Amino acid sequence: MSRPTAPQAPVIVWFRRDLRLADNLALLNAARTGRPVIPLFILDETEGLRAAGAASRWWLDKSLAALARTLEACGSRLVLRRGEAAQIIEGLIRDTGATRVVWNRLYDPDLIDRDTRLKAALRSAGAQTESFSASLLTEPWLLKTKAGAPFKVFTPFWRTLRSEIAAFTLHSAPTSLPAPDAWPASDDLGGWGLHPRKPDWSGGFADWSPGEAGAHARLGAFLERRLAAYPTARDVPGVNGTSNLSPHLHWGEIGPRQVWRAAEGAAHHHPALASAAEKFLSELAWRDFNHQLLFHHPDMQTANFKQGFDGFPWRSDPAGLSAWKRGQTGYPMVDAGMRQLWTTGFMHNRVRMIAASFLIKHLLIDWREGERWFWDTLVDADEANNTGNWQWVAGSGADAAPFFRIFSPMGQGERFDPQGDYVQRWVPELAGLDPNAIHAPWKAPPEQLQRAGVVLGQTYPKPIVDHDFARNRALEALKSLKG
Ligand code: FAD
């Protein structure tokens, strides 16, 4: 490949979790140079970086295909490479004569380390590098308490974010991107094996549409049809009451500022939506809150945020863990959630709390076990959000739910799934039970069980642990910790 002269030297845009063209500041920066642009995605599975889970790999496969198509529509391409990022970028610079590399920042501790080292190496080799902010509402180091410390409590964080979020400009997608004289070689996406085979368990993922267009379609449908009822419907797992934007946000197919602006716009056009939009924006802000927590406490992914939890008497219970993962605990709300997760790669937020609480408090299994399972099975698996929320449920996190507040899966079911719609859908073997029995089938009269074709211990498990016993055991465990 002949090396281009400096004014025409290409710019490499390193796509990571910003798989979109609109409001992508690194891409915009490259396009504005007027020089040829080489869009690049690297599957970097180097040791020391947390490998994406199976559901995330499924998503990434489709999202990259979608990104490649949109780039092609701009006269460009997506170059795919697998290996260590530094080696690949340095090799591409040598092969293409590129003199500038740009990307949007990520904040997971292992990625910060990698990117910092890479930036220094590229600069000392004479390349220009620049990184941009495109995946959070605000940089995780910007907002501080009055005492100048990072926030540990959500409400003041939210108030500050709400009042300080500056007027921001959203940037449109480029309509064309100058191509280099010759394209560097690219891997074949199919060859990466991101889509599961033997077996292909992804049949239940069909409702997802990874990619920028899919993200905007989800956002549009949510704002138009579901925003008004969001403050109440968001807690009801049997209805489609939330935005389902989390995997799109994780992969950066849409940026949080785009979502923010669209929700504010909806409220502006329909003032009756203002309070619903505010609730939605505050939920979106939890994402930033968790990212700033992980940024300031980089060991949070594996260590308790509150060190007082370090001696917690976790149990080893492989059978319990396995029953939980397979949705066979005998507690219908927990099982429904775990089966929704396995089938679709997603679980409703309310049920995530119930299922996580059950693992931690009813089974006394370390929250890190649950975090790992979610990491592998969620399409929206996200280091900051997963860790932050697991620690929130465990009580070991910042601004966490106190450990002694132990969810009753039955009470939660009766409150948030009063007609049993959610359980009926995901635990069909209980569908014939009346709503007042469906959340505690072991209490149902024998004739109702018989009528519904339910034989406990055969067609559906008996509870793997008694609720009252588990509750007392959890409180004792907490006491021992304090002692
Ligand atoms: P909406 O209600 O429509 O909210 C809009 C957006 O706000 C979401 O897409 C998400 O980006 C953000 N958001 C909402 N709630 C939260 C929250 N509690 N924490 C952080 N961001 C939030 N979310 C992830 O994105 N990735 C995870 O790996 C993850 N793991 C979780 C593990 C547990 C144990 C729990 C209890 C929650 C977890 N969540 C995680 C948070 C939450 O459940 C999901 O973000 C939410 O269910 C996504 O659905 P939605 O897009 O329809 O949300």
Coordinates of C-alpha atoms and ligand atoms in Angstrom, one line a residue:
M1 CA 0.0 0.0 0.0
S2 CA 1.6 3.4 -1.0
R3 CA 1.7 5.9 1.9
P4 CA -0.4 9.0 1.4
T5 CA 1.1 12.4 1.9
A6 CA 0.5 14.1 5.2
P7 CA -2.4 16.4 4.3
Q8 CA -4.3 13.4 3.0
A9 CA -3.1 11.0 5.7
P10 CA -6.2 9.1 6.9
V11 CA -7.7 9.4 10.3
I12 CA -8.6 6.2 12.2
V13 CA -11.9 6.3 14.1
W14 CA -11.7 3.6 16.7
F15 CA -15.3 2.5 17.4
R16 CA -15.9 0.8 20.7
R17 CA -19.2 1.3 22.6
D18 CA -20.3 4.1 20.4
L19 CA -21.7 2.1 17.5
R20 CA -23.6 5.0 15.8
L21 CA -23.0 7.8 13.3
A22 CA -25.2 10.5 14.9
D23 CA -23.8 12.6 17.8
N24 CA -20.6 10.6 17.6
L25 CA -18.0 13.2 18.5
A26 CA -14.9 11.2 17.5
L27 CA -16.4 10.4 14.1
L28 CA -17.5 14.0 13.7
N29 CA -14.0 15.2 14.5
A30 CA -12.5 12.9 11.9
A31 CA -15.0 13.9 9.3
R32 CA -14.3 17.6 9.9
T33 CA -10.6 17.1 9.0
G34 CA -11.7 16.4 5.4
R35 CA -9.2 13.6 5.3
P36 CA -9.9 10.0 4.5
V37 CA -11.6 8.2 7.4
I38 CA -10.9 4.6 8.4
P39 CA -13.6 3.3 10.8
L40 CA -12.2 0.5 12.9
F41 CA -13.6 -1.9 15.4
I42 CA -11.3 -4.2 17.4
L43 CA -12.4 -7.3 19.2
D44 CA -9.9 -7.0 22.0
E45 CA -10.0 -10.1 24.2
T46 CA -6.6 -9.5 25.7
E47 CA -6.2 -11.0 29.2
G48 CA -6.9 -8.5 31.8
L49 CA -9.9 -7.1 30.0
R50 CA -13.3 -8.5 30.9
A51 CA -14.6 -10.5 28.0
A52 CA -18.1 -9.8 26.9
G53 CA -20.7 -12.3 28.0
A54 CA -22.6 -14.6 25.6
A55 CA -25.7 -12.4 25.3
S56 CA -23.5 -9.3 24.7
R57 CA -21.6 -11.1 22.0
W58 CA -24.9 -11.9 20.3
W59 CA -25.8 -8.2 20.4
L60 CA -22.4 -7.0 19.2
D61 CA -22.6 -9.3 16.2
K62 CA -25.8 -7.6 15.0
S63 CA -24.8 -4.1 16.0
L64 CA -21.6 -4.3 14.0
A65 CA -23.4 -5.6 11.0
A66 CA -25.8 -2.6 11.3
L67 CA -22.9 -0.1 11.7
A68 CA -21.1 -1.5 8.7
R69 CA -24.3 -1.0 6.6
T70 CA -24.7 2.6 7.7
L71 CA -21.1 3.3 7.0
E72 CA -21.4 1.8 3.6
A73 CA -24.3 4.1 2.9
C74 CA -21.9 7.0 3.5
G75 CA -19.4 5.6 1.0
S76 CA -17.3 4.1 3.8
R77 CA -16.6 0.7 5.4
L78 CA -16.1 -0.8 8.8
V79 CA -12.7 -2.4 9.2
L80 CA -12.8 -5.3 11.7
R81 CA -9.8 -6.7 13.5
R82 CA -9.3 -9.0 16.4
G83 CA -6.4 -8.9 18.8
E84 CA -4.6 -6.5 21.1
A85 CA -5.8 -2.9 20.4
A86 CA -2.3 -1.4 20.6
Q87 CA -0.8 -3.8 18.2
I88 CA -3.6 -3.5 15.7
I89 CA -3.7 0.3 15.7
E90 CA 0.1 0.5 15.4
G91 CA 0.0 -1.9 12.5
L92 CA -2.8 0.0 10.7
I93 CA -0.9 3.2 11.1
R94 CA 2.1 1.6 9.5
D95 CA 0.0 0.1 6.7
T96 CA -2.2 3.1 5.9
G97 CA 0.0 6.1 6.8
A98 CA -2.7 7.3 9.2
T99 CA -1.4 10.1 11.5
R100 CA -4.4 10.6 13.7
V101 CA -6.5 8.2 15.9
V102 CA -9.7 9.3 17.6
W103 CA -12.2 7.6 19.9
N104 CA -14.9 8.2 22.4
R105 CA -14.0 7.5 26.0
L106 CA -15.1 4.5 28.1
Y107 CA -14.8 4.5 31.9
D108 CA -14.4 0.8 33.0
P109 CA -11.2 0.7 35.0
D110 CA -9.5 -1.9 32.8
L111 CA -10.3 0.1 29.7
I112 CA -9.1 3.3 31.2
D113 CA -5.7 1.6 31.9
R114 CA -5.5 0.2 28.4
D115 CA -6.5 3.4 26.7
T116 CA -4.1 5.5 28.7
R117 CA -1.2 3.3 27.8
L118 CA -2.2 3.2 24.2
K119 CA -2.5 7.0 24.0
A120 CA 1.0 7.4 25.4
A121 CA 2.5 4.8 23.0
L122 CA 0.8 6.4 20.0
R123 CA 1.9 9.8 20.9
S124 CA 5.4 8.8 21.5
A125 CA 5.4 7.2 18.1
G126 CA 4.4 10.5 16.6
A127 CA 0.7 9.9 16.0
Q128 CA -2.0 12.4 17.1
T129 CA -4.7 11.0 19.4
E130 CA -7.8 12.6 20.8
S131 CA -10.6 11.2 22.8
F132 CA -14.2 12.6 23.3
S133 CA -17.2 12.3 25.5
A134 CA -20.1 10.5 24.0
S135 CA -21.4 7.8 26.3
L136 CA -22.5 9.6 29.4
L137 CA -24.5 12.7 30.2
T138 CA -21.5 14.2 31.9
E139 CA -17.9 13.2 32.6
P140 CA -17.7 11.1 35.7
W141 CA -15.1 13.4 37.4
L142 CA -17.1 16.6 36.9
L143 CA -19.9 16.6 39.4
K144 CA -18.8 17.1 43.0
T145 CA -20.6 17.5 46.4
K146 CA -20.4 20.9 48.1
A147 CA -17.4 19.5 50.0
G148 CA -15.7 18.8 46.7
A149 CA -16.0 15.0 46.9
P150 CA -17.5 12.5 44.4
F151 CA -21.2 11.7 45.1
K152 CA -22.1 8.6 47.0
V153 CA -25.8 9.3 47.2
F154 CA -28.0 9.4 44.2
T155 CA -30.6 12.2 45.0
P156 CA -28.0 15.0 45.5
F157 CA -26.2 13.6 42.5
W158 CA -29.4 13.8 40.4
R159 CA -30.2 17.3 41.7
T160 CA -26.8 18.6 40.7
L161 CA -26.8 16.9 37.4
R162 CA -30.3 18.2 36.6
S163 CA -29.3 21.8 37.4
E164 CA -25.8 21.8 36.0
I165 CA -26.2 19.8 32.8
A166 CA -25.1 22.4 30.3
A167 CA -27.0 23.3 27.1
F168 CA -25.5 20.8 24.8
T169 CA -25.5 20.6 21.0
L170 CA -26.4 17.3 19.3
H171 CA -24.6 16.6 16.1
S172 CA -26.1 15.0 13.0
A173 CA -24.6 11.9 11.3
P174 CA -22.2 12.7 8.5
T175 CA -23.8 11.9 5.1
S176 CA -20.6 10.9 3.4
L177 CA -17.1 10.0 4.6
P178 CA -14.0 10.3 2.4
A179 CA -12.5 6.8 1.8
P180 CA -8.8 6.1 1.8
D181 CA -7.1 5.3 -1.5
A182 CA -7.0 1.6 -0.5
W183 CA -8.9 -0.1 2.2
P184 CA -6.9 -2.1 4.8
A185 CA -7.9 -5.7 5.1
S186 CA -10.8 -6.5 7.4
D187 CA -11.9 -9.7 9.2
D188 CA -15.1 -11.3 8.3
L189 CA -17.7 -10.7 11.1
G190 CA -19.1 -14.2 10.7
G191 CA -15.7 -15.6 11.4
W192 CA -15.6 -14.1 14.9
G193 CA -18.3 -16.6 16.0
L194 CA -20.2 -14.0 18.1
H195 CA -23.5 -15.6 17.2
P196 CA -24.1 -18.7 19.2
R197 CA -24.0 -22.1 17.4
K198 CA -24.4 -25.6 18.6
P199 CA -26.8 -24.8 20.2
D200 CA -28.1 -21.5 18.9
W201 CA -30.0 -20.4 22.0
S202 CA -30.9 -17.0 20.7
G203 CA -34.4 -17.7 19.2
G204 CA -36.0 -15.7 22.0
F205 CA -33.9 -12.6 21.2
A206 CA -35.9 -12.0 18.0
D207 CA -37.7 -8.9 19.3
W208 CA -34.4 -6.9 19.6
S209 CA -33.2 -4.8 16.7
P210 CA -29.6 -4.0 17.5
G211 CA -28.1 -0.9 15.7
E212 CA -28.7 2.8 15.5
A213 CA -31.9 2.6 13.6
G214 CA -33.3 0.0 16.1
A215 CA -32.4 2.3 19.0
H216 CA -34.2 5.3 17.5
A217 CA -37.2 3.2 16.7
R218 CA -37.4 2.0 20.3
L219 CA -37.0 5.6 21.7
G220 CA -39.6 6.9 19.3
A221 CA -42.1 4.2 20.2
F222 CA -41.5 4.7 23.9
L223 CA -41.9 8.4 23.9
E224 CA -45.0 8.3 21.7
R225 CA -46.9 5.4 23.4
R226 CA -45.4 4.7 26.9
L227 CA -43.9 7.8 28.4
A228 CA -47.2 9.1 29.8
A229 CA -47.7 6.0 32.0
Y230 CA -44.0 5.4 32.7
P231 CA -43.9 6.6 36.4
T232 CA -46.3 3.8 37.4
A233 CA -46.1 1.3 34.5
R234 CA -42.3 1.1 34.9
D235 CA -42.8 -1.1 38.0
V236 CA -45.2 -3.5 36.5
P237 CA -43.3 -6.4 34.8
G238 CA -46.4 -7.7 33.0
V239 CA -46.8 -4.7 30.8
N240 CA -44.3 -3.2 28.4
G241 CA -43.9 0.0 30.3
T242 CA -40.3 1.0 30.0
S243 CA -38.1 2.1 27.1
N244 CA -35.9 -1.1 26.7
L245 CA -33.1 1.2 25.7
S246 CA -30.5 -0.2 28.0
P247 CA -28.6 -2.5 25.5
H248 CA -28.7 0.3 22.9
L249 CA -27.3 2.7 25.4
H250 CA -24.6 0.2 26.5
W251 CA -23.4 -0.2 22.9
G252 CA -23.7 3.5 22.2
E253 CA -26.1 3.0 19.3
I254 CA -27.8 6.0 20.8
G255 CA -26.2 8.4 23.3
P256 CA -27.8 9.4 26.6
R257 CA -27.7 13.1 25.5
Q258 CA -29.8 12.2 22.5
V259 CA -32.3 10.3 24.7
W260 CA -32.3 13.3 27.1
R261 CA -33.0 15.8 24.4
A262 CA -35.8 13.7 22.9
A263 CA -37.5 13.2 26.3
E264 CA -37.3 16.9 27.0
G265 CA -38.6 17.6 23.5
A266 CA -41.6 15.3 24.1
A267 CA -42.4 17.2 27.4
H268 CA -42.0 20.5 25.6
H269 CA -44.5 19.6 22.9
H270 CA -46.9 18.0 25.4
P271 CA -46.6 19.7 28.8
A272 CA -48.8 17.0 30.4
L273 CA -45.8 14.6 29.9
A274 CA -43.4 16.8 31.9
S275 CA -43.5 14.9 35.2
A276 CA -43.3 11.5 33.4
A277 CA -40.3 12.8 31.4
E278 CA -38.7 14.0 34.6
K279 CA -39.0 10.5 36.1
F280 CA -37.6 8.9 33.0
L281 CA -34.6 11.3 33.0
S282 CA -33.9 10.6 36.6
E283 CA -33.8 6.9 35.8
L284 CA -31.4 7.6 33.0
A285 CA -29.2 9.5 35.5
W286 CA -28.7 6.3 37.5
R287 CA -26.6 5.2 34.6
D288 CA -24.3 8.2 35.0
F289 CA -24.4 7.7 38.8
N290 CA -23.1 4.1 38.5
H291 CA -20.4 5.1 36.1
Q292 CA -19.1 7.8 38.3
L293 CA -19.1 5.4 41.3
L294 CA -17.1 2.9 39.4
F295 CA -14.8 5.6 38.1
H296 CA -14.0 6.8 41.6
H297 CA -14.0 3.2 43.1
P298 CA -12.4 1.1 40.4
D299 CA -12.3 -2.1 42.6
M300 CA -16.1 -2.0 43.0
Q301 CA -16.6 -4.7 40.4
T302 CA -15.1 -7.3 42.7
A303 CA -14.9 -5.6 46.2
N304 CA -17.7 -4.5 48.5
F305 CA -18.2 -0.7 48.3
K306 CA -18.8 -0.8 52.0
Q307 CA -15.9 -2.7 53.5
G308 CA -18.0 -3.5 56.5
F309 CA -19.5 -6.3 54.3
D310 CA -16.2 -8.0 53.8
G311 CA -16.6 -10.6 56.4
F312 CA -20.2 -11.5 55.4
P313 CA -20.9 -15.2 55.9
W314 CA -21.8 -16.2 52.4
R315 CA -22.9 -19.8 51.8
S316 CA -21.6 -22.1 49.2
D317 CA -24.7 -23.6 47.6
P318 CA -24.1 -25.0 44.1
A319 CA -27.6 -26.6 44.0
G320 CA -29.3 -23.4 45.0
L321 CA -27.3 -21.3 42.6
S322 CA -28.1 -23.7 39.8
A323 CA -31.9 -23.7 40.6
W324 CA -31.8 -19.9 40.6
K325 CA -30.0 -19.7 37.2
R326 CA -32.5 -22.1 35.7
G327 CA -35.6 -20.5 37.2
Q328 CA -36.5 -23.5 39.3
T329 CA -36.5 -22.0 42.9
G330 CA -40.2 -22.7 43.4
Y331 CA -40.8 -18.9 43.9
P332 CA -42.8 -17.9 40.8
M333 CA -41.6 -14.2 40.6
V334 CA -38.0 -15.3 40.8
D335 CA -38.4 -18.1 38.3
A336 CA -40.3 -15.9 35.9
G337 CA -37.5 -13.3 35.9
M338 CA -34.7 -15.8 35.5
R339 CA -36.5 -17.5 32.6
Q340 CA -37.2 -14.2 30.9
L341 CA -33.5 -13.5 31.2
W342 CA -32.5 -16.8 29.8
T343 CA -35.0 -16.6 26.9
T344 CA -34.7 -12.9 25.9
G345 CA -31.4 -11.6 27.3
F346 CA -33.4 -9.1 29.4
M347 CA -35.2 -9.0 32.7
H348 CA -37.6 -6.3 34.0
N349 CA -35.9 -4.0 36.5
R350 CA -38.4 -4.7 39.3
V351 CA -37.8 -8.4 38.8
R352 CA -34.0 -8.0 38.7
M353 CA -34.3 -6.6 42.2
I354 CA -36.5 -9.5 43.4
A355 CA -34.3 -12.2 41.8
A356 CA -31.1 -10.6 43.0
S357 CA -32.5 -10.2 46.5
F358 CA -33.5 -13.8 46.5
L359 CA -30.0 -15.0 45.6
I360 CA -28.3 -12.8 48.2
K361 CA -30.7 -12.9 51.1
H362 CA -32.8 -16.1 50.7
L363 CA -29.8 -18.2 49.6
L364 CA -27.0 -16.1 51.1
I365 CA -25.0 -16.5 47.9
D366 CA -22.4 -13.9 47.3
W367 CA -23.7 -11.1 45.0
R368 CA -20.6 -11.6 42.8
E369 CA -22.0 -15.0 41.7
G370 CA -25.2 -13.3 40.6
E371 CA -23.3 -10.4 38.9
R372 CA -21.3 -13.0 36.9
W373 CA -24.5 -14.7 35.7
F374 CA -26.1 -11.5 34.7
W375 CA -22.9 -10.5 32.9
D376 CA -23.1 -13.5 30.8
T377 CA -26.9 -13.5 30.1
L378 CA -28.0 -9.9 29.9
V379 CA -28.0 -8.1 26.5
D380 CA -27.5 -4.9 28.4
A381 CA -24.7 -6.3 30.7
D382 CA -22.7 -3.3 31.7
E383 CA -19.8 -3.2 34.2
A384 CA -20.9 -0.1 36.0
N385 CA -24.6 -0.7 36.0
N386 CA -24.4 -4.4 36.9
T387 CA -22.0 -4.0 39.7
G388 CA -23.7 -0.9 41.0
N389 CA -27.1 -2.5 41.1
W390 CA -25.9 -5.8 42.5
Q391 CA -24.2 -4.0 45.4
W392 CA -27.3 -1.8 45.8
V393 CA -29.5 -4.9 46.4
A394 CA -26.8 -6.5 48.6
G395 CA -26.7 -3.5 50.8
S396 CA -22.9 -3.3 50.3
G397 CA -23.1 -0.5 47.7
A398 CA -23.3 3.2 47.8
D399 CA -26.7 4.6 48.7
A400 CA -27.8 1.0 48.8
A401 CA -31.1 -0.6 50.0
P402 CA -30.4 -1.7 53.6
F403 CA -29.7 -5.5 53.9
F404 CA -32.4 -6.0 56.5
R405 CA -35.0 -4.9 54.0
I406 CA -35.7 -8.4 52.7
F407 CA -38.1 -8.7 49.7
S408 CA -40.8 -11.3 50.0
P409 CA -41.1 -12.7 46.5
M410 CA -44.8 -13.4 47.1
G411 CA -45.5 -9.9 48.4
Q412 CA -43.7 -8.3 45.5
G413 CA -45.6 -10.5 43.1
E414 CA -49.0 -9.6 44.6
R415 CA -48.1 -5.9 44.5
F416 CA -46.5 -5.6 41.1
D417 CA -48.1 -8.5 39.2
P418 CA -51.5 -8.6 40.8
Q419 CA -53.2 -10.5 38.0
G420 CA -50.2 -12.9 37.6
D421 CA -49.7 -11.9 33.9
Y422 CA -45.9 -11.9 34.2
V423 CA -45.8 -15.2 35.9
Q424 CA -48.3 -16.8 33.5
R425 CA -46.1 -15.7 30.6
W426 CA -42.8 -17.0 31.9
V427 CA -43.9 -19.9 34.1
P428 CA -46.6 -21.4 31.9
E429 CA -47.0 -24.5 34.1
L430 CA -48.7 -22.2 36.7
A431 CA -50.9 -20.4 34.2
G432 CA -54.0 -22.2 35.3
L433 CA -53.8 -20.9 38.9
D434 CA -55.9 -18.0 40.1
P435 CA -54.1 -14.7 40.5
N436 CA -54.4 -14.9 44.3
A437 CA -52.6 -18.3 44.3
I438 CA -50.1 -17.8 41.6
H439 CA -47.4 -16.2 43.7
A440 CA -47.4 -18.9 46.4
P441 CA -48.6 -22.1 44.8
W442 CA -47.7 -24.1 47.8
K443 CA -50.5 -22.3 49.7
A444 CA -53.1 -23.0 47.0
P445 CA -56.0 -25.4 47.9
P446 CA -55.4 -28.9 46.6
E447 CA -58.5 -28.8 44.3
Q448 CA -57.2 -25.6 42.7
L449 CA -53.8 -27.1 42.1
Q450 CA -55.4 -30.2 40.6
R451 CA -57.7 -28.1 38.4
A452 CA -54.7 -26.2 37.1
G453 CA -52.7 -29.4 36.5
V454 CA -50.0 -28.3 39.0
V455 CA -48.3 -31.1 41.0
L456 CA -45.7 -29.4 43.3
G457 CA -42.4 -31.2 43.2
Q458 CA -43.3 -32.6 39.7
T459 CA -44.7 -30.0 37.3
Y460 CA -43.3 -27.1 39.3
P461 CA -40.7 -27.2 42.2
K462 CA -41.6 -26.8 45.8
P463 CA -39.8 -23.7 47.3
I464 CA -36.1 -24.6 47.6
V465 CA -36.0 -22.7 50.9
D466 CA -38.7 -21.7 53.3
H467 CA -39.3 -17.9 53.2
D468 CA -39.5 -17.3 57.0
F469 CA -36.5 -19.6 57.7
A470 CA -34.5 -17.8 55.0
R471 CA -35.5 -14.4 56.3
N472 CA -34.4 -15.2 59.8
R473 CA -31.2 -16.8 58.6
A474 CA -30.3 -13.7 56.6
L475 CA -31.0 -11.4 59.6
E476 CA -28.8 -13.6 61.8
A477 CA -26.0 -13.4 59.1
L478 CA -26.3 -9.7 59.2
K479 CA -26.1 -9.7 63.0
S480 CA -23.0 -11.9 63.0
L481 CA -21.4 -9.4 60.6
K482 CA -22.1 -6.5 63.0
G483 CA -21.0 -8.6 65.9
Ligands
FAD1 P1 -36.0 2.4 31.6 O1 -36.8 2.3 32.8 O2 -36.6 2.7 30.3 O3 -34.8 3.4 31.9 C1 -34.1 4.2 30.9 C2 -32.6 4.0 31.0 O4 -32.2 4.4 32.3 C3 -32.2 2.5 31.0 O5 -32.1 2.0 29.7 C4 -30.9 2.5 31.7 O6 -29.8 2.9 30.8 C5 -31.1 3.6 32.7 N1 -31.5 3.0 34.0 C6 -32.7 2.7 34.5 N2 -32.6 2.2 35.7 C7 -31.3 2.0 36.0 C8 -30.6 1.5 37.1 N3 -31.2 1.0 38.2 N4 -29.2 1.6 37.1 C9 -28.6 2.1 36.0 N5 -29.2 2.6 34.9 C10 -30.6 2.6 34.9 N6 -28.8 -2.0 33.7 C11 -27.9 -2.0 32.7 O7 -28.0 -1.2 31.8 N7 -27.0 -3.0 32.6 C12 -26.9 -4.0 33.6 O8 -26.0 -4.8 33.6 C13 -27.8 -3.9 34.7 N8 -27.7 -4.8 35.7 C14 -28.6 -4.8 36.7 C15 -28.6 -5.7 37.8 C16 -29.5 -5.7 38.8 C17 -29.3 -6.7 39.9 C18 -30.5 -4.7 38.8 C19 -31.4 -4.6 40.0 C20 -30.5 -3.7 37.8 C21 -29.6 -3.8 36.8 N9 -29.7 -2.8 35.7 C22 -28.8 -2.9 34.7 C23 -30.6 -1.6 35.8 C24 -31.9 -1.7 35.2 O9 -32.6 -2.9 35.6 C25 -31.9 -1.6 33.7 O10 -31.1 -0.5 33.3 C26 -33.3 -1.5 33.1 O11 -34.1 -2.5 33.5 C27 -33.3 -1.4 31.6 O12 -34.6 -1.3 31.1 P2 -35.1 -0.1 30.3 O13 -34.1 0.3 29.3 O14 -36.4 -0.4 29.8 O15 -35.2 1.0 31.5

